């Protein structure tokens, strides 16, 4: 049961603004073949931004979920030409929270839903925060939440967003130690 | 900046086997409107199955990522008619790992990528494990990995799968305490 595979065909079946969908075939080392439907996405970044007292979170409407807004870490898509993930994270932190950070540390680099999507997510920890605001994109509806670290377990319990759970659980372990 | 919204139109632009894609419009409480592209998926479950010494993980090819196989927790789609998430988790644990569990505890219930997908993920902890094998689906290529708990931090560092990171980080906090 080898995990080695090669792509033998790929056909775009939908091209959208945020992602495209491909129908692809793969051949494995044992000669078997399989078809996969794959969402191709530019990837995204998220930031666990905190000081000794507060972690900065956001609430924003998530239409796809059908349940209203979600409590999340600041995040954004890798959609600016020529920007690397760290630069995108720095821009998003300034746009969403109005902060810059002296220290940036990569926490995790993962796929949000590797069974059907290639979305890769780069998660950072940002500390040494100071005020630095950039104008946000036009149609974002984001409320900033200064969440007390002493109630971090409540944020973890409330959180329904995968990337943010990874960020908050990582932060909890860093603080516990 | 209210997060309240209502869907004002929805059009299917792709219908696949694993997911469909919809182009939808939403109206917010302030009267503004926006268009969203949304992947609609049946949802999935995953299991953190462990005893005092080992957590059971899997490696499987993830064609979408382009990087080969990923280290993951056992997991599966909610694709059986009439099955609830806990029943799906129990079936997947028997198919992928060959185990049943006396104790099932919900850990988190989250969206894997709420910016563009409705995939909801139900994460469980399973303990009190005993042998119980069900035949797996035909085209799955899964290698079981018995990972020592004393090396749990190495699994967290290796893991590139979002749902599995949430499971392993949650387990680490449960063990740390």
XYZ file of C-alpha atoms in Angstrom:
354
model
C 0.000 0.000 0.000
C 2.329 2.696 -1.187
C 1.364 6.333 -1.000
C 3.314 7.114 -4.170
C 1.187 8.361 -7.023
C 1.386 10.355 -10.225
C -1.261 12.505 -11.864
C -2.211 11.104 -15.264
C -4.868 13.631 -16.309
C -6.458 16.889 -15.127
C -9.507 18.746 -16.418
C -10.903 21.994 -15.030
C -14.644 21.598 -14.440
C -15.242 24.953 -12.708
C -13.256 28.181 -12.608
C -14.371 30.633 -9.946
C -13.046 33.770 -8.308
C -11.835 32.165 -5.057
C -11.140 28.610 -6.224
C -11.338 26.278 -9.193
C -12.424 22.631 -9.356
C -10.508 19.933 -11.209
C -11.324 16.353 -12.091
C -8.062 14.463 -12.065
C -6.884 10.880 -12.428
C -3.992 9.349 -10.503
C -1.970 6.180 -10.908
C -0.422 4.489 -7.881
C 2.794 2.470 -7.606
C 0.810 -0.791 -7.786
C -0.741 0.232 -11.129
C -4.243 0.992 -9.796
C -5.948 4.212 -10.898
C -8.445 6.524 -9.228
C -10.338 9.708 -10.068
C -10.350 12.649 -7.656
C -12.348 15.897 -7.540
C -10.102 18.620 -6.202
C -10.764 22.217 -5.135
C -7.701 24.322 -5.988
C -7.274 27.417 -3.801
C -4.445 29.960 -3.396
C -3.885 29.126 0.286
C -4.156 31.357 3.332
C -2.496 32.610 6.500
C -3.642 33.139 10.080
C -2.154 34.848 13.121
C -2.216 34.111 16.856
C -1.528 37.664 18.068
C -1.260 38.070 21.811
C 0.430 39.843 24.717
C 0.443 38.775 28.383
C -3.234 39.554 28.840
C -5.140 39.363 25.570
C -5.355 37.385 22.340
C -6.835 39.353 19.426
C -9.685 37.538 17.721
C -12.325 38.490 15.162
C -15.945 37.702 14.499
C -17.110 37.675 10.913
C -20.072 36.339 8.959
C -19.412 32.936 7.413
C -22.162 32.525 4.865
C -21.085 28.987 3.913
C -21.785 27.643 7.394
C -25.371 28.884 7.543
C -24.978 29.616 11.272
C -23.999 33.311 11.269
C -20.640 34.565 12.446
C -17.685 32.583 13.776
C -15.045 33.431 16.374
C -11.700 33.231 14.569
C -8.093 34.291 14.570
C -7.199 37.076 12.085
C -6.603 35.461 8.697
C -6.611 36.065 4.976
C -6.023 34.547 1.572
C -2.692 34.527 -0.273
C -4.200 36.684 -2.995
C -1.644 39.468 -3.500
C 0.825 38.881 -6.335
C 4.427 38.771 -5.101
C 3.613 38.518 -1.397
C 4.985 35.573 0.606
C 2.934 34.021 3.451
C 4.674 36.004 6.212
C 4.105 39.283 4.348
C 0.445 38.396 3.882
C 0.151 37.657 7.603
C 1.758 41.013 8.442
C -0.642 42.849 6.131
C -3.705 40.993 7.442
C -2.772 41.733 11.064
C -2.545 45.448 10.248
C -5.808 45.423 8.264
C -7.929 43.349 10.631
C -6.533 44.213 14.066
C -4.558 47.399 13.408
C -1.299 45.981 14.777
C 2.281 45.272 13.775
C 4.435 42.755 15.660
C 8.153 42.671 16.544
C 8.272 38.862 16.714
C 6.861 36.403 14.183
C 7.109 32.652 14.752
C 5.751 29.957 12.397
C 3.478 27.608 14.371
C 2.044 25.144 11.843
C 1.825 24.686 8.079
C -1.091 22.415 7.151
C -3.876 21.559 4.717
C -7.370 22.563 5.853
C -9.192 19.716 4.108
C -6.745 17.486 2.208
C -9.404 14.935 1.218
C -10.767 17.263 -1.469
C -8.906 20.606 -1.399
C -5.330 21.830 -1.822
C -5.800 24.850 0.475
C -2.559 25.199 2.427
C -2.600 27.253 5.604
C 0.357 29.025 7.215
C -0.166 29.769 10.912
C 1.979 32.292 12.795
C 2.359 33.555 16.337
C 2.843 37.331 16.594
C 4.094 39.025 19.776
C 5.608 42.374 20.647
C 2.508 44.122 19.278
C 2.147 47.833 18.548
C -0.457 49.942 16.791
C -0.163 49.989 12.972
C -3.357 50.207 10.916
C -3.773 49.545 7.199
C -7.077 50.067 5.408
C -8.978 46.797 5.052
C -10.541 45.427 1.875
C -13.926 46.836 1.035
C -16.483 44.105 1.668
C -15.093 42.533 4.834
C -17.351 42.698 7.908
C -15.070 42.084 10.821
C -15.552 42.809 14.520
C -12.355 42.736 16.581
C -12.527 40.920 19.934
C -9.874 41.420 22.642
C -10.164 38.064 24.374
C -8.622 37.765 27.902
C -5.996 34.999 28.045
C -7.314 33.929 31.453
C -10.492 32.868 29.590
C -8.641 31.116 26.739
C -10.373 27.792 27.490
C -13.737 29.494 26.862
C -12.531 30.689 23.445
C -11.438 27.130 22.596
C -14.856 25.825 23.659
C -16.698 28.498 21.618
C -14.539 28.210 18.501
C -16.092 26.462 15.492
C -13.335 27.326 12.996
C -10.651 24.709 12.320
C -7.627 26.962 11.704
C -8.482 29.046 14.786
C -8.783 25.940 16.978
C -5.257 24.954 15.919
C -4.036 28.449 16.796
C -5.797 28.630 20.161
C -4.851 25.085 21.205
C -1.226 25.807 20.275
C -1.313 29.018 22.303
C -2.818 27.179 25.287
C 0.050 24.679 25.256
C 2.638 27.457 24.991
C 1.051 29.204 27.989
C 0.572 25.993 30.011
C 4.291 25.249 29.850
C -21.231 45.613 11.304
C -23.797 42.926 12.013
C -23.108 39.338 11.104
C -26.778 38.730 10.340
C -27.443 37.757 6.745
C -29.982 36.015 4.570
C -29.449 34.081 1.367
C -31.235 35.772 -1.526
C -30.278 33.407 -4.385
C -28.452 30.122 -4.968
C -27.368 28.477 -8.212
C -25.503 25.164 -8.524
C -22.516 25.643 -10.834
C -20.932 22.186 -10.356
C -22.337 18.889 -9.079
C -19.726 16.272 -8.264
C -19.526 13.000 -6.397
C -17.907 14.306 -3.193
C -19.116 17.923 -3.213
C -21.076 20.482 -5.212
C -20.339 24.152 -5.839
C -22.906 26.920 -5.495
C -22.874 30.580 -6.431
C -25.029 32.366 -3.877
C -25.975 35.924 -2.997
C -26.485 37.217 0.531
C -28.076 40.336 1.976
C -26.856 41.743 5.293
C -28.791 43.630 7.989
C -27.432 46.960 6.662
C -28.842 46.238 3.183
C -25.521 45.498 1.482
C -25.277 42.433 -0.769
C -22.432 40.077 -1.631
C -21.861 37.034 -3.834
C -20.200 33.915 -2.427
C -18.858 30.738 -4.062
C -19.484 27.843 -1.707
C -18.373 24.205 -1.737
C -21.147 22.076 -0.239
C -19.947 18.808 1.332
C -21.668 16.153 3.478
C -19.344 16.687 6.445
C -16.987 14.244 8.150
C -15.846 12.709 11.414
C -12.467 11.936 12.977
C -11.311 9.966 15.990
C -8.517 10.428 18.535
C -8.225 6.771 19.595
C -5.671 6.067 22.309
C -4.754 4.045 25.380
C -2.041 4.826 27.961
C 0.771 4.125 25.517
C -0.332 4.625 21.918
C -2.483 6.847 19.708
C -3.655 5.143 16.510
C -2.900 7.178 13.406
C -3.002 6.505 9.666
C -0.992 7.461 6.629
C -2.808 7.801 3.352
C -2.187 9.381 -0.036
C -3.671 12.862 -0.355
C -3.642 13.544 -4.055
C -4.954 17.115 -3.642
C -1.892 18.218 -1.693
C 0.620 17.072 -4.309
C 3.064 16.064 -1.551
C 2.285 12.347 -1.105
C 0.810 10.893 2.053
C -0.169 12.674 5.247
C -0.090 11.555 8.883
C -3.687 11.779 10.113
C -6.177 10.597 12.680
C -8.693 7.979 11.439
C -11.529 9.821 9.698
C -14.286 9.508 7.134
C -17.104 11.252 5.351
C -20.731 11.303 6.542
C -21.754 9.399 3.443
C -23.969 6.587 4.757
C -27.703 7.309 4.687
C -29.262 7.185 8.152
C -25.980 7.209 10.090
C -25.348 9.951 12.664
C -21.816 11.338 13.213
C -21.067 9.104 16.213
C -22.135 5.993 14.287
C -19.951 7.034 11.357
C -17.009 7.502 13.727
C -17.590 4.036 15.228
C -17.704 2.462 11.757
C -14.599 4.310 10.547
C -12.615 3.276 13.632
C -13.491 -0.383 12.967
C -12.708 -0.102 9.231
C -9.469 1.870 9.446
C -7.936 0.680 12.734
C -9.866 -2.505 13.497
C -11.023 -1.289 16.913
C -14.189 -0.616 18.898
C -14.195 1.688 21.944
C -16.090 1.581 25.261
C -15.930 5.362 25.767
C -16.730 8.035 23.189
C -16.354 11.735 24.043
C -17.065 14.637 21.654
C -13.998 16.909 21.514
C -14.785 19.609 18.920
C -17.365 20.341 16.239
C -15.992 22.777 13.660
C -15.842 23.900 10.037
C -12.674 22.911 8.177
C -12.609 25.947 5.862
C -15.591 28.234 6.546
C -14.423 30.919 4.116
C -15.529 28.854 1.122
C -16.865 25.463 2.284
C -19.648 24.153 4.515
C -17.750 20.992 5.506
C -18.538 20.391 9.175
C -16.247 18.123 11.140
C -17.154 16.124 14.265
C -14.120 15.136 16.322
C -14.284 12.406 18.983
C -11.991 10.865 21.571
C -12.265 7.075 21.805
C -10.840 5.113 24.766
C -11.354 1.648 26.204
C -10.285 0.118 22.881
C -10.695 -3.512 21.853
C -10.274 -5.417 18.583
C -13.250 -5.170 16.216
C -12.599 -5.128 12.480
C -15.011 -4.182 9.710
C -14.089 -4.473 6.035
C -12.957 -1.124 4.645
C -14.161 0.523 1.462
C -12.508 -0.708 -1.698
C -10.221 2.066 -2.934
C -8.787 3.340 0.343
C -5.018 3.011 0.756
C -4.422 3.334 4.453
C -1.412 2.349 6.558
C -2.083 2.166 10.299
C 0.548 3.736 12.584
C 0.699 2.948 16.316
C 2.282 6.167 17.538
C 3.806 6.165 21.063
C 2.233 8.823 23.298
C 5.661 9.673 24.719
C 6.477 10.975 21.209
C 3.200 12.875 20.782
C 5.034 16.189 20.267
C 6.815 14.658 17.255
C 3.446 13.684 15.730
C 2.214 17.260 16.220
C 5.358 18.590 14.544
C 5.019 16.126 11.600
C 1.291 16.587 11.089
C 0.202 18.582 8.031
C -3.534 17.830 8.307
C -5.780 20.406 10.005
C -8.348 18.096 11.627
C -5.582 15.828 12.929
C -3.680 18.765 14.431
C -6.819 19.715 16.366
C -7.138 16.133 17.595
C -3.477 15.749 18.570
C -3.240 19.179 20.237
C -6.423 18.409 22.207
C -4.985 15.065 23.269
C -1.723 16.715 24.325
C -3.607 19.126 26.582
C -5.658 16.271 28.104
C -2.446 14.360 28.838
C -0.522 17.417 30.110
C -3.133 18.056 32.782
